[in-house]
DNA sequence: TTTGTTAGCTATAACGTTATAGTATACTAT
DNA sequence: ATAGTATACTATAACGTTATAGCTAACAAA
């Protein structure tokens, strides 16, 4: 067990005061050049590294960013985390990860844990249950404690913090329009429950596109996937619903608000020997690995998770370093882009 | 900005000493019951929370675990992280994530950063480049500093630390045997370069199975996917190689050491109108989202990332809490299991 | 009365830093 | 010779805790 050398030990060894050592290592001109060099050499030889915990205590800064996300095993979120970690480490920040598992209670706990860990700021995407409860007191309290928060993707507009979102509604509208332009009029929408604001926005975009083209929306053509204990259960719900609809309605296109929905739909279509995209074409959100490796590969709306993570982290670091005013909040909107593949 | 109340402030407010406050909150019998209760009530009313940074400085423990992984955007690793985070938070530990991006240099840097963050221990999976370089000085140094390390999946046997691995060789042998039992004799292996020990073990298992069945291995039927700048580039390398082999050799099965390889292979087969599993059947490692959503869905060898993460974290926490001896090292072997789907 | 004991509290040092203020010595200016 | 000032260092407090040792008053025992 190699113990790290401290200023005190260096001071003792070289018969100078701790102050002298500290100042020398900071190259202060208060200390004579000879002493300074001697101390620096000694410190280097003994691989001196300042104790960051002590510095944190003194400076009230930990150089650590807390991240709260609903899930890790999820293509979009893992891309965002990857990006957050990259930008953070480039700027000398550590990243503590906390997962809410879409649970309100866990999210509240996460915030407390992170605050207790004295992270300098938080980047988060809100859990489904929290959106459902419409209870954001934990976020408000954190902000009130003076901890800067940046929200991404799943965002609440009236919170006093920076936000990074995607032009969901517009992108959904455009994707739907693309389908319509391809002469598909009976478009099935696979979306999440209403309180998930992202899904909601995408639903709105879908409806607007229909309206713009004088297509009367058919509520039977909107499947709202119910939240279940497991995504497995959610998928079998979706599959059952879809099977039913295929029997009763004529549809020629599917818009999925994420690639798991779309991927599951694709499986059902194949099982029913429906050819994609000839008979039914598909566009989905989330440009992940399912879209790329399914066959036919899925056309997707990419939310550019990498850019989201980068922007969110930069916004936060700008706050932390005083580059931007603490009481001034930005909302950055990332433009989605449609990646055309075989399914449309 | 709400500042947290400190012991000092409570002491001042109630006209007692800091010691009295500290002891009262710890319910010490040195302090009279009345004073004690008064102080506890006051602390609760003012939402006193001990400053963990100060405690870390004093106790030389941060209750934080560092995790170094080659990638986050990767089904297996994200499952492991998820599991590490879960067990850690259940035990009151925070998790700092660092990504090596398969780079040796970045991994060395990561270790230093984590050591400077004074994490209590490290859980890691070694980067490809590190395996290639065969340079593990950074891991050795960390261990010598008294920081317990737990390696998972990509492991080096002669390091003095706990390890969690999978019975790769055996599982690969069994998967190959399954293919042979299905009367497939011309099995193509998609594997990684030799220095990736996991891939190597799987190759060995494949070869052993062939030998057991008196099949002479054909080196043309082993594609070693070269490391490239991007996984995109690696995949097009794989696809080109596979196309070539399809033209020159008769093959009736494919074993992939991960699902990206297998998924890419599936795409190539489809492009060539080869029916899976009738003409060629496929088994792959990594039970991820590609395997489940591709069609036909892929039979996979699951490495049980969830269990790996759990075991690794428990091993580490047992060390940290003194439950197990610091100088005693365990290697846990997780049994893979074959998940049969449509591709075989 | 003197000594001992106990209850209930306080003072201090320490964890490892840094910033502020302070001191001793030598040199310069008048 | 005296005051002023620059040089090169040191002492101290502070960040928020806790553990150890120390102190005081009250009471009991001899």
XYZ file of C-alpha atoms (C1' of nucleotides) in Angstrom:
748
model
C 0.000 0.000 0.000
C 1.649 3.155 -1.267
C 0.387 6.206 0.592
C 0.311 9.450 -1.277
C 2.731 12.099 -0.124
C 1.206 15.292 1.294
C 2.365 18.861 1.527
C 2.988 18.347 5.208
C 5.316 15.447 4.573
C 7.220 17.330 1.909
C 7.536 20.304 4.268
C 8.843 18.091 7.051
C 11.294 16.375 4.754
C 12.721 19.601 3.329
C 12.568 21.586 6.567
C 10.326 24.295 5.292
C 6.769 25.268 6.149
C 3.690 23.838 4.535
C 2.909 27.257 3.112
C 6.248 27.364 1.384
C 5.591 24.014 -0.221
C 2.114 24.964 -1.315
C 3.287 28.220 -2.804
C 6.273 26.680 -4.495
C 4.143 24.161 -6.259
C 1.971 26.995 -7.448
C 5.115 28.720 -8.660
C 4.497 31.710 -6.443
C 7.065 34.489 -6.646
C 6.867 34.868 -2.910
C 9.230 31.949 -2.678
C 12.863 32.178 -3.780
C 13.630 30.520 -7.047
C 16.073 28.032 -5.555
C 13.761 26.777 -2.840
C 10.941 26.663 -5.316
C 12.821 24.504 -7.763
C 14.064 22.209 -5.054
C 10.554 21.673 -3.762
C 9.114 21.156 -7.211
C 11.751 18.600 -8.000
C 11.149 16.781 -4.744
C 7.390 16.773 -5.274
C 7.783 15.455 -8.760
C 10.175 12.767 -7.654
C 7.692 11.628 -5.035
C 4.801 11.879 -7.450
C 2.927 14.425 -5.419
C -0.720 14.855 -6.422
C -2.932 17.296 -4.573
C -5.723 15.653 -2.639
C -8.876 16.515 -4.532
C -11.100 15.766 -1.577
C -9.331 18.387 0.488
C -9.576 20.795 -2.414
C -13.255 20.062 -2.797
C -13.813 20.828 0.845
C -11.931 24.063 0.592
C -13.272 25.256 -2.732
C -16.772 23.911 -2.341
C -16.434 22.447 -5.797
C -16.068 18.795 -6.631
C -15.535 19.026 -10.363
C -18.173 16.351 -10.654
C -21.345 16.308 -12.701
C -24.311 14.186 -11.741
C -26.387 12.545 -14.447
C -29.865 11.155 -13.831
C -31.418 9.141 -16.620
C -34.426 6.864 -16.819
C -32.464 3.948 -18.280
C -28.946 3.011 -19.316
C -29.726 -0.003 -21.441
C -31.287 2.107 -24.133
C -29.651 3.238 -27.312
C -30.552 6.910 -27.130
C -29.660 7.383 -23.475
C -26.434 5.469 -23.710
C -25.371 7.673 -26.603
C -26.173 10.770 -24.598
C -24.236 9.516 -21.569
C -21.310 8.667 -23.758
C -21.289 12.184 -25.063
C -21.708 13.722 -21.604
C -18.812 11.662 -20.321
C -16.637 12.683 -23.237
C -17.194 16.419 -22.931
C -17.005 16.284 -19.152
C -13.714 14.492 -19.046
C -12.304 16.839 -21.665
C -13.111 19.650 -19.274
C -11.791 17.959 -16.165
C -15.116 16.876 -14.744
C -16.064 13.473 -13.429
C -19.477 12.019 -14.102
C -21.593 10.249 -11.504
C -24.387 8.200 -13.008
C -27.742 7.623 -11.351
C -30.586 5.682 -12.910
C -34.207 6.399 -12.082
C -35.640 3.365 -13.839
C -38.559 5.581 -14.836
C -39.545 5.725 -11.166
C -40.476 8.961 -9.411
C -39.349 7.768 -6.017
C -35.997 6.608 -7.319
C -35.503 9.901 -9.112
C -36.123 11.887 -5.936
C -33.685 9.640 -4.106
C -31.136 10.052 -6.893
C -31.292 13.815 -6.608
C -30.734 13.670 -2.887
C -27.812 11.299 -3.253
C -26.215 13.505 -5.864
C -26.749 16.623 -3.772
C -25.147 14.828 -0.830
C -22.255 13.860 -3.044
C -21.853 17.599 -3.606
C -21.838 17.372 -7.359
C -21.427 20.764 -9.012
C -24.404 20.368 -11.335
C -26.928 17.923 -12.719
C -27.867 16.819 -16.216
C -31.098 14.870 -16.346
C -33.945 13.480 -18.377
C -37.167 13.099 -16.440
C -38.666 9.705 -15.547
C -42.014 8.717 -17.027
C -43.611 8.375 -13.620
C -42.491 11.867 -12.679
C -44.056 13.220 -15.846
C -47.224 11.360 -14.962
C -47.270 12.648 -11.376
C -46.485 16.166 -12.520
C -44.467 16.535 -9.330
C -41.220 18.375 -9.832
C -40.523 19.587 -6.307
C -37.231 17.694 -6.148
C -35.960 19.444 -9.221
C -37.112 22.810 -7.950
C -35.449 22.234 -4.581
C -32.194 21.261 -6.209
C -32.258 24.398 -8.299
C -33.097 26.456 -5.211
C -30.089 24.995 -3.453
C -28.017 26.665 -6.109
C -27.215 23.518 -8.032
C -27.502 24.204 -11.761
C -29.651 21.698 -13.623
C -29.783 20.991 -17.344
C -32.710 18.995 -18.662
C -32.587 17.111 -21.929
C -35.137 15.373 -24.129
C -37.847 14.955 -21.502
C -38.208 18.486 -20.257
C -40.577 20.632 -18.226
C -40.809 24.108 -19.634
C -41.502 26.109 -16.485
C -38.452 24.981 -14.537
C -35.703 27.526 -14.071
C -32.907 25.740 -15.819
C -31.249 25.182 -19.159
C -32.863 22.721 -21.523
C -31.894 20.793 -24.616
C -34.693 19.416 -26.687
C -35.437 18.154 -30.124
C -37.955 19.604 -32.565
C -40.134 16.568 -31.979
C -43.401 17.933 -33.285
C -41.920 19.300 -36.468
C -39.880 16.174 -37.111
C -42.894 13.968 -36.598
C -44.916 16.144 -38.914
C -42.266 15.912 -41.580
C -41.934 12.157 -41.215
C -45.687 11.797 -41.557
C -45.652 14.093 -44.574
C -42.987 11.922 -46.150
C -45.298 8.952 -45.804
C -48.231 10.890 -47.211
C -46.155 12.093 -50.139
C -45.518 8.440 -50.861
C -49.263 8.134 -51.163
C -49.843 6.461 -47.832
C -53.035 7.732 -46.282
C -53.791 5.136 -43.621
C -50.970 5.712 -41.229
C -50.882 3.859 -37.955
C -49.228 5.697 -35.067
C -47.433 3.768 -32.344
C -46.975 6.133 -29.461
C -46.610 6.228 -25.683
C -49.107 7.355 -23.078
C -50.104 11.009 -23.069
C -48.048 12.178 -20.111
C -44.795 11.315 -21.860
C -44.361 14.715 -23.388
C -41.985 13.578 -26.086
C -44.471 10.997 -27.356
C -47.195 13.561 -27.066
C -45.360 16.065 -29.224
C -44.769 13.429 -31.835
C -48.450 12.559 -31.799
C -49.286 16.222 -32.310
C -46.948 16.410 -35.276
C -48.592 13.349 -36.767
C -52.048 14.848 -36.341
C -51.023 18.176 -37.822
C -49.622 16.511 -40.904
C -52.876 14.620 -41.386
C -54.832 17.831 -41.000
C -52.627 19.669 -43.465
C -53.472 16.999 -46.003
C -57.148 16.883 -45.189
C -56.961 13.376 -43.851
C -59.387 12.725 -41.041
C -57.523 11.066 -38.171
C -58.890 7.707 -37.144
C -58.493 7.139 -33.410
C -58.359 3.409 -34.065
C -55.125 4.039 -35.889
C -53.388 5.366 -32.793
C -51.997 2.764 -30.431
C -50.932 4.219 -27.109
C -48.627 1.666 -25.570
C -49.493 1.222 -21.901
C -46.733 1.359 -19.317
C -46.070 -2.087 -17.899
C -43.646 -3.609 -15.451
C -41.293 -4.698 -18.201
C -40.643 -3.573 -21.733
C -41.274 -7.204 -22.621
C -44.850 -6.840 -21.401
C -45.270 -3.541 -23.196
C -44.176 -5.123 -26.428
C -46.604 -7.998 -26.211
C -49.357 -5.473 -25.554
C -48.310 -3.602 -28.674
C -48.117 -6.770 -30.736
C -51.580 -7.892 -29.684
C -53.105 -4.525 -30.488
C -51.416 -4.425 -33.846
C -52.620 -7.894 -34.776
C -56.168 -6.820 -34.007
C -55.906 -3.694 -36.115
C -54.394 -5.553 -39.042
C -57.509 -7.689 -39.141
C -59.995 -4.874 -38.945
C -58.396 -1.966 -40.731
C -56.488 -1.289 -43.880
C -53.220 0.417 -43.153
C -50.364 1.289 -45.487
C -47.834 2.929 -43.200
C -46.646 2.950 -39.601
C -45.020 5.754 -37.653
C -43.348 4.626 -34.413
C -42.208 7.059 -31.740
C -39.255 4.831 -30.984
C -37.450 1.972 -32.621
C -38.552 -0.679 -30.173
C -42.149 -0.019 -31.125
C -41.261 -0.021 -34.793
C -39.082 -3.097 -34.491
C -41.849 -5.003 -32.754
C -44.318 -3.887 -35.389
C -42.002 -5.115 -38.094
C -41.936 -8.534 -36.494
C -45.717 -8.676 -36.446
C -45.937 -7.649 -40.079
C -43.482 -10.327 -41.083
C -45.384 -12.927 -39.154
C -48.438 -11.915 -41.146
C -46.498 -12.042 -44.393
C -46.958 -8.389 -45.050
C -44.188 -6.992 -47.168
C -42.365 -3.886 -45.970
C -42.259 -1.321 -47.495
C -44.397 -2.469 -50.441
C -47.583 -3.024 -48.515
C -46.800 -1.088 -45.376
C -43.929 1.314 -44.988
C -42.409 2.232 -41.655
C -40.664 5.229 -40.190
C -39.567 5.348 -36.578
C -37.870 7.625 -34.095
C -34.552 6.708 -32.410
C -31.778 5.884 -34.800
C -30.414 2.883 -32.972
C -29.039 -0.499 -33.598
C -32.420 -2.154 -34.150
C -33.156 0.142 -37.067
C -29.843 -0.583 -38.681
C -29.817 -4.341 -38.247
C -33.456 -5.226 -38.812
C -34.484 -6.224 -42.274
C -35.638 -4.319 -44.000
C -33.633 -1.732 -42.125
C -35.804 0.999 -40.684
C -35.976 4.578 -41.834
C -35.602 6.634 -38.687
C -35.741 10.110 -37.311
C -32.421 10.620 -35.585
C -32.531 12.732 -32.444
C -28.781 13.160 -32.509
C -28.160 12.034 -28.962
C -24.495 12.784 -29.320
C -25.185 16.437 -30.007
C -27.771 16.596 -27.228
C -25.293 15.286 -24.696
C -22.648 17.650 -25.911
C -24.890 20.716 -25.785
C -26.284 19.819 -22.371
C -22.821 19.355 -20.941
C -21.531 22.564 -22.448
C -24.477 24.510 -21.106
C -23.803 23.121 -17.659
C -20.069 23.716 -17.713
C -20.614 27.259 -18.930
C -22.758 27.837 -15.854
C -20.264 26.193 -13.543
C -17.355 28.188 -14.839
C -19.295 31.422 -14.708
C -19.210 31.853 -18.454
C -22.941 32.359 -18.489
C -25.115 34.073 -15.920
C -26.637 31.764 -13.310
C -30.057 33.338 -13.598
C -30.242 33.218 -17.355
C -31.661 30.089 -18.951
C -31.317 28.829 -22.472
C -33.300 26.272 -24.379
C -31.447 24.704 -27.242
C -33.377 22.922 -29.929
C -31.650 20.211 -31.889
C -32.991 19.511 -35.338
C -33.888 15.900 -35.998
C -33.025 14.446 -39.338
C -34.726 11.707 -41.287
C -32.474 8.836 -42.210
C -33.969 6.967 -45.099
C -33.440 3.225 -45.184
C -35.297 0.274 -46.636
C -38.556 0.430 -44.717
C -39.990 3.479 -46.472
C -29.321 29.780 -2.853
C -30.017 27.753 0.274
C -26.818 27.001 2.125
C -26.667 23.801 4.091
C -26.485 24.191 7.836
C -23.311 22.931 9.523
C -22.524 21.636 12.971
C -20.808 24.903 13.721
C -23.900 26.894 12.931
C -26.112 24.657 15.016
C -23.646 24.941 17.897
C -23.621 28.706 17.648
C -27.377 28.892 17.465
C -27.946 26.672 20.497
C -25.015 27.941 22.515
C -23.240 24.649 22.843
C -19.961 23.399 21.474
C -19.507 21.740 18.100
C -18.521 18.548 19.885
C -21.805 18.499 21.740
C -23.719 18.843 18.513
C -21.717 16.153 16.768
C -22.137 13.754 19.668
C -25.813 14.496 20.092
C -26.531 13.675 16.492
C -24.702 10.417 16.986
C -26.867 9.819 20.061
C -23.846 9.660 22.326
C -24.547 9.010 26.004
C -21.902 11.533 26.907
C -24.489 14.199 26.277
C -27.497 14.696 28.558
C -30.747 13.430 27.150
C -32.409 16.830 27.143
C -29.656 18.620 25.265
C -29.408 15.721 22.907
C -33.067 15.774 22.009
C -33.102 19.525 21.617
C -30.164 19.401 19.231
C -31.601 16.535 17.226
C -34.885 18.344 16.853
C -33.155 21.529 15.773
C -30.992 19.659 13.260
C -33.995 17.917 11.807
C -35.954 21.135 11.566
C -33.098 22.735 9.670
C -32.616 19.673 7.498
C -29.068 19.061 8.597
C -27.120 16.673 6.388
C -23.505 15.872 7.172
C -21.078 17.102 4.557
C -19.844 14.002 2.791
C -16.790 15.726 1.436
C -15.625 16.536 4.941
C -16.350 12.966 5.969
C -14.435 11.656 2.999
C -11.462 13.749 3.975
C -11.608 12.517 7.526
C -12.369 8.879 6.881
C -10.331 8.514 3.735
C -13.307 6.886 2.122
C -15.507 8.376 -0.540
C -18.158 5.699 -0.830
C -17.613 5.926 -4.551
C -16.805 3.188 -7.039
C -15.044 3.918 -10.295
C -16.001 1.996 -13.410
C -13.824 1.873 -16.515
C -15.340 0.311 -19.600
C -14.314 0.237 -23.243
C -17.691 1.512 -24.489
C -21.055 2.613 -23.183
C -23.041 2.382 -26.389
C -22.881 -1.368 -26.379
C -25.558 -3.722 -25.197
C -23.423 -5.924 -22.993
C -21.522 -3.138 -21.293
C -24.591 -1.015 -20.704
C -26.271 -3.951 -19.020
C -23.261 -4.464 -16.799
C -23.134 -0.784 -15.846
C -26.803 -0.814 -15.093
C -26.287 -3.693 -12.761
C -23.211 -2.141 -11.134
C -25.141 1.060 -10.540
C -28.045 -0.813 -9.045
C -26.036 -2.853 -6.546
C -23.816 0.105 -5.704
C -26.659 2.441 -4.921
C -28.349 -0.239 -2.860
C -25.211 -0.308 -0.763
C -24.762 3.425 -0.509
C -22.063 3.771 -3.106
C -21.910 6.254 -5.954
C -20.605 5.226 -9.342
C -18.242 7.296 -11.443
C -18.117 6.207 -15.054
C -15.047 6.458 -17.259
C -14.870 5.273 -20.852
C -11.650 4.091 -22.423
C -12.963 3.908 -25.964
C -10.788 0.818 -26.376
C -7.747 3.084 -26.112
C -4.774 2.253 -23.917
C -3.833 5.848 -23.357
C -7.345 6.824 -22.375
C -7.546 3.882 -20.012
C -4.351 4.906 -18.241
C -5.696 8.433 -17.971
C -9.011 7.126 -16.652
C -7.262 5.225 -13.890
C -5.329 8.267 -12.854
C -8.436 10.425 -12.833
C -10.304 7.905 -10.742
C -7.419 7.534 -8.320
C -7.321 11.328 -8.005
C -11.044 11.330 -7.362
C -10.188 9.033 -4.461
C -12.684 6.385 -5.413
C -12.687 3.466 -2.994
C -12.333 0.809 -5.669
C -12.462 0.133 -9.396
C -14.472 -2.220 -11.558
C -13.147 -2.513 -15.074
C -13.063 -4.343 -18.357
C -9.836 -3.950 -20.269
C -9.572 -2.011 -23.540
C -8.637 -3.870 -26.710
C -5.550 -1.767 -27.248
C -4.360 -2.538 -23.731
C -4.779 -6.232 -24.414
C -2.830 -5.779 -27.599
C -0.040 -3.830 -25.902
C 0.089 -6.312 -23.035
C 0.905 -3.369 -20.797
C -0.893 -3.480 -17.481
C 1.344 -1.275 -15.387
C -1.494 1.149 -14.672
C -3.622 -1.608 -13.226
C -0.734 -2.958 -11.176
C 0.067 0.502 -9.834
C -3.520 1.097 -8.838
C -3.599 -2.197 -6.998
C -0.266 -1.366 -5.334
C -1.751 1.910 -4.144
C -4.162 -0.167 -2.149
C -7.144 0.439 -4.403
C -9.039 -2.809 -4.876
C -9.754 -3.654 -8.505
C -12.295 -6.075 -9.908
C -11.935 -7.100 -13.548
C -14.821 -8.447 -15.571
C -15.168 -10.104 -18.949
C -11.861 -8.981 -20.422
C -9.486 -10.116 -17.747
C -5.782 -10.706 -17.208
C -5.157 -13.743 -15.085
C -1.938 -12.780 -13.361
C -3.183 -9.537 -11.828
C -3.731 -9.523 -8.091
C -7.417 -8.771 -8.022
C -10.865 -10.297 -8.105
C -12.222 -11.324 -11.477
C -15.568 -12.184 -12.964
C -15.538 -14.050 -16.215
C -17.700 -16.194 -18.383
C -16.991 -19.767 -19.415
C -16.325 -18.520 -22.927
C -14.438 -21.482 -24.257
C -16.925 -24.038 -23.000
C -19.921 -22.013 -24.176
C -18.404 -21.572 -27.610
C -17.671 -25.271 -27.780
C -21.242 -26.077 -26.873
C -22.676 -23.648 -29.368
C -20.506 -25.147 -32.063
C -21.551 -28.623 -31.007
C -25.187 -27.569 -31.289
C -24.552 -26.576 -34.878
C -22.724 -29.816 -35.601
C -25.524 -31.846 -34.046
C -27.806 -30.121 -36.515
C -25.598 -31.654 -39.193
C -23.744 -28.474 -40.075
C -20.116 -29.259 -40.810
C -18.924 -26.158 -42.605
C -19.075 -23.611 -39.877
C -17.782 -20.134 -40.473
C -16.348 -18.369 -37.425
C -16.565 -14.603 -37.145
C -14.131 -13.580 -34.456
C -11.962 -10.693 -33.333
C -8.214 -10.340 -33.496
C -6.127 -12.719 -31.431
C -5.201 -10.359 -28.606
C -8.813 -9.939 -27.562
C -8.757 -12.774 -25.093
C -12.496 -13.229 -25.039
C -12.623 -13.712 -28.788
C -9.639 -15.951 -28.549
C -11.267 -18.235 -26.003
C -14.341 -18.479 -28.158
C -12.179 -19.406 -31.113
C -10.536 -22.106 -29.034
C -13.910 -23.513 -28.070
C -14.924 -23.580 -31.707
C -11.762 -25.416 -32.677
C -12.120 -27.924 -29.882
C -15.646 -28.768 -30.913
C -14.500 -29.348 -34.476
C -11.696 -31.570 -33.264
C -14.031 -33.567 -31.032
C -16.093 -34.295 -34.115
C -13.155 -35.049 -36.325
C -13.774 -32.065 -38.525
C -10.608 -30.587 -39.934
C -10.696 -26.831 -39.364
C -10.410 -24.744 -42.486
C -8.534 -21.516 -41.852
C -10.455 -19.916 -44.685
C -13.555 -20.348 -42.565
C -12.250 -18.108 -39.806
C -12.689 -14.397 -40.335
C -10.740 -12.318 -37.853
C -12.287 -8.875 -37.967
C -9.539 -6.266 -38.060
C -9.712 -3.354 -35.649
C -10.583 -0.165 -37.464
C -11.236 3.436 -36.540
C -14.972 2.898 -36.460
C -17.209 -0.084 -35.981
C -18.747 0.994 -39.277
C -15.447 0.311 -40.986
C -15.035 -2.985 -39.188
C -18.432 -4.080 -40.389
C -17.762 -3.291 -44.004
C -14.524 -5.245 -43.726
C -16.491 -8.184 -42.363
C -19.123 -7.900 -45.054
C -16.567 -7.838 -47.843
C -14.763 -10.860 -46.476
C -17.988 -12.749 -46.057
C -19.097 -12.000 -49.617
C -15.816 -13.390 -50.883
C -16.123 -16.570 -48.874
C -19.707 -17.143 -49.946
C -18.505 -17.228 -53.499
C -15.630 -19.604 -52.950
C -16.716 -21.903 -50.155
C -19.723 -23.872 -49.160
C -20.817 -23.020 -45.647
C -23.871 -24.108 -43.716
C -23.504 -22.327 -40.395
C -22.015 -19.229 -38.845
C -20.799 -18.683 -35.308
C -20.309 -15.015 -34.365
C -18.437 -13.940 -31.260
C -20.805 -11.006 -30.869
C -24.147 -9.940 -32.223
C -22.879 -7.122 -34.360
C -20.800 -9.568 -36.345
C -23.732 -11.960 -36.598
C -26.190 -9.204 -37.450
C -23.947 -7.935 -40.214
C -23.517 -11.447 -41.534
C -27.270 -11.897 -41.576
C -27.597 -8.810 -43.728
C -25.089 -10.145 -46.201
C -26.854 -13.504 -46.384
C -30.164 -11.810 -47.051
C -28.647 -9.691 -49.756
C -27.484 -12.897 -51.375
C -30.892 -14.503 -50.958
C -29.599 -17.167 -48.672
C -32.260 -18.444 -46.346
C -31.532 -18.540 -42.620
C -31.613 -21.039 -40.989
C -32.467 -23.429 -43.863
C -29.314 -22.912 -45.857
C -27.114 -21.355 -43.214
C -27.872 -21.263 -39.527
C -26.438 -18.697 -37.153
C -25.530 -18.592 -33.492
C -23.933 -15.561 -31.919
C -22.621 -14.328 -28.610
C -24.144 -11.270 -26.826
C -27.843 -11.535 -26.210
C -28.743 -8.016 -27.191
C -31.353 -6.079 -28.994
C -30.088 -6.890 -32.466
C -30.551 -10.596 -31.874
C -34.077 -10.112 -30.666
C -35.262 -7.751 -33.361
C -33.502 -9.077 -36.433
C -35.382 -11.488 -38.584
C -34.982 -14.273 -38.272
C -34.139 -13.519 -34.658
C -30.717 -14.771 -33.685
C -29.960 -17.645 -31.387
C -27.437 -16.298 -28.921
C -25.141 -17.233 -26.129
C -26.074 -14.950 -23.267
C -23.209 -13.810 -21.076
C -25.596 -12.646 -18.397
C -24.217 -9.148 -18.066
C -26.596 -8.417 -15.260
C -25.159 -11.202 -13.145
C -21.612 -10.216 -14.051
C -22.185 -6.659 -12.905
C -23.802 -7.843 -9.725
C -21.038 -10.292 -8.853
C -18.295 -7.822 -9.653
C -19.885 -5.150 -7.492
C -20.464 -7.533 -4.612
C -16.883 -8.746 -4.755
C -15.679 -5.156 -4.608
C -17.985 -4.088 -1.811
C -17.029 -7.135 0.218
C -13.415 -5.995 -0.055
C -14.264 -2.416 0.804
C -16.242 -3.343 3.856
C -13.618 -5.780 5.053
C -15.888 -8.754 4.621
C -13.218 -10.493 2.622
C -9.471 -10.366 3.077
C -7.699 -7.764 0.963
C -4.987 -10.153 -0.100
C -7.275 -12.960 -1.122
C -8.554 -12.977 -4.682
C -11.485 -14.772 -6.157
C -12.362 -15.551 -9.736
C -16.030 -16.101 -10.355
C -17.117 -17.868 -13.489
C -20.573 -17.163 -14.840
C -22.124 -19.850 -16.962
C -23.332 -18.719 -20.347
C -26.583 -20.065 -21.630
C -27.722 -20.670 -25.168
C -30.928 -18.900 -26.094
C -32.469 -20.614 -29.054
C -34.323 -18.425 -31.522
C -35.110 -18.602 -35.206
C -31.650 -18.499 -36.740
C -30.646 -22.035 -35.762
C -12.697 17.805 55.343
C -10.575 15.453 51.791
C -10.675 12.408 48.027
C -12.960 9.964 44.409
C -16.398 9.374 40.974
C -19.648 10.515 37.682
C -22.368 13.230 34.503
C -22.204 16.501 31.105
C -20.059 19.215 28.605
C -15.772 21.620 25.894
C -11.150 22.067 23.702
C -8.066 20.383 20.509
C -6.044 18.027 16.843
C -6.477 15.943 12.671
C -7.857 14.871 7.614
C -4.983 18.156 3.194
C -5.413 22.212 1.220
C -4.938 27.587 0.293
C -5.319 32.500 1.245
C -4.339 36.144 4.326
C -1.651 38.253 7.399
C 2.529 38.452 9.683
C 7.733 38.379 10.584
C 12.681 38.576 10.070
C 16.428 39.968 7.385
C 18.818 42.593 4.156
C 19.124 46.300 1.330
C 18.075 51.206 -0.255
C 17.219 55.931 0.127
C 17.674 60.256 2.483
C 21.512 56.892 11.336
C 16.852 56.185 10.453
C 13.025 54.997 7.971
C 11.260 52.627 4.202
C 10.836 48.603 1.323
C 11.661 44.439 -0.977
C 12.668 39.485 -0.303
C 11.811 35.138 1.486
C 9.795 32.855 4.230
C 6.126 31.230 8.314
C 1.857 31.136 11.162
C -2.861 30.873 11.221
C -7.483 30.236 10.048
C -10.711 28.102 7.399
C -13.461 24.349 4.717
C -16.902 20.394 8.085
C -16.235 16.563 10.449
C -15.004 13.186 14.536
C -12.188 11.111 18.161
C -9.488 11.864 22.152
C -8.453 14.096 26.020
C -9.648 17.477 29.328
C -12.445 20.211 32.418
C -16.078 21.510 35.914
C -19.595 20.911 39.139
C -22.169 17.957 41.921
C -22.410 14.372 44.791
C -20.800 10.251 47.516
C -17.685 7.903 50.405
C -14.152 7.843 53.962
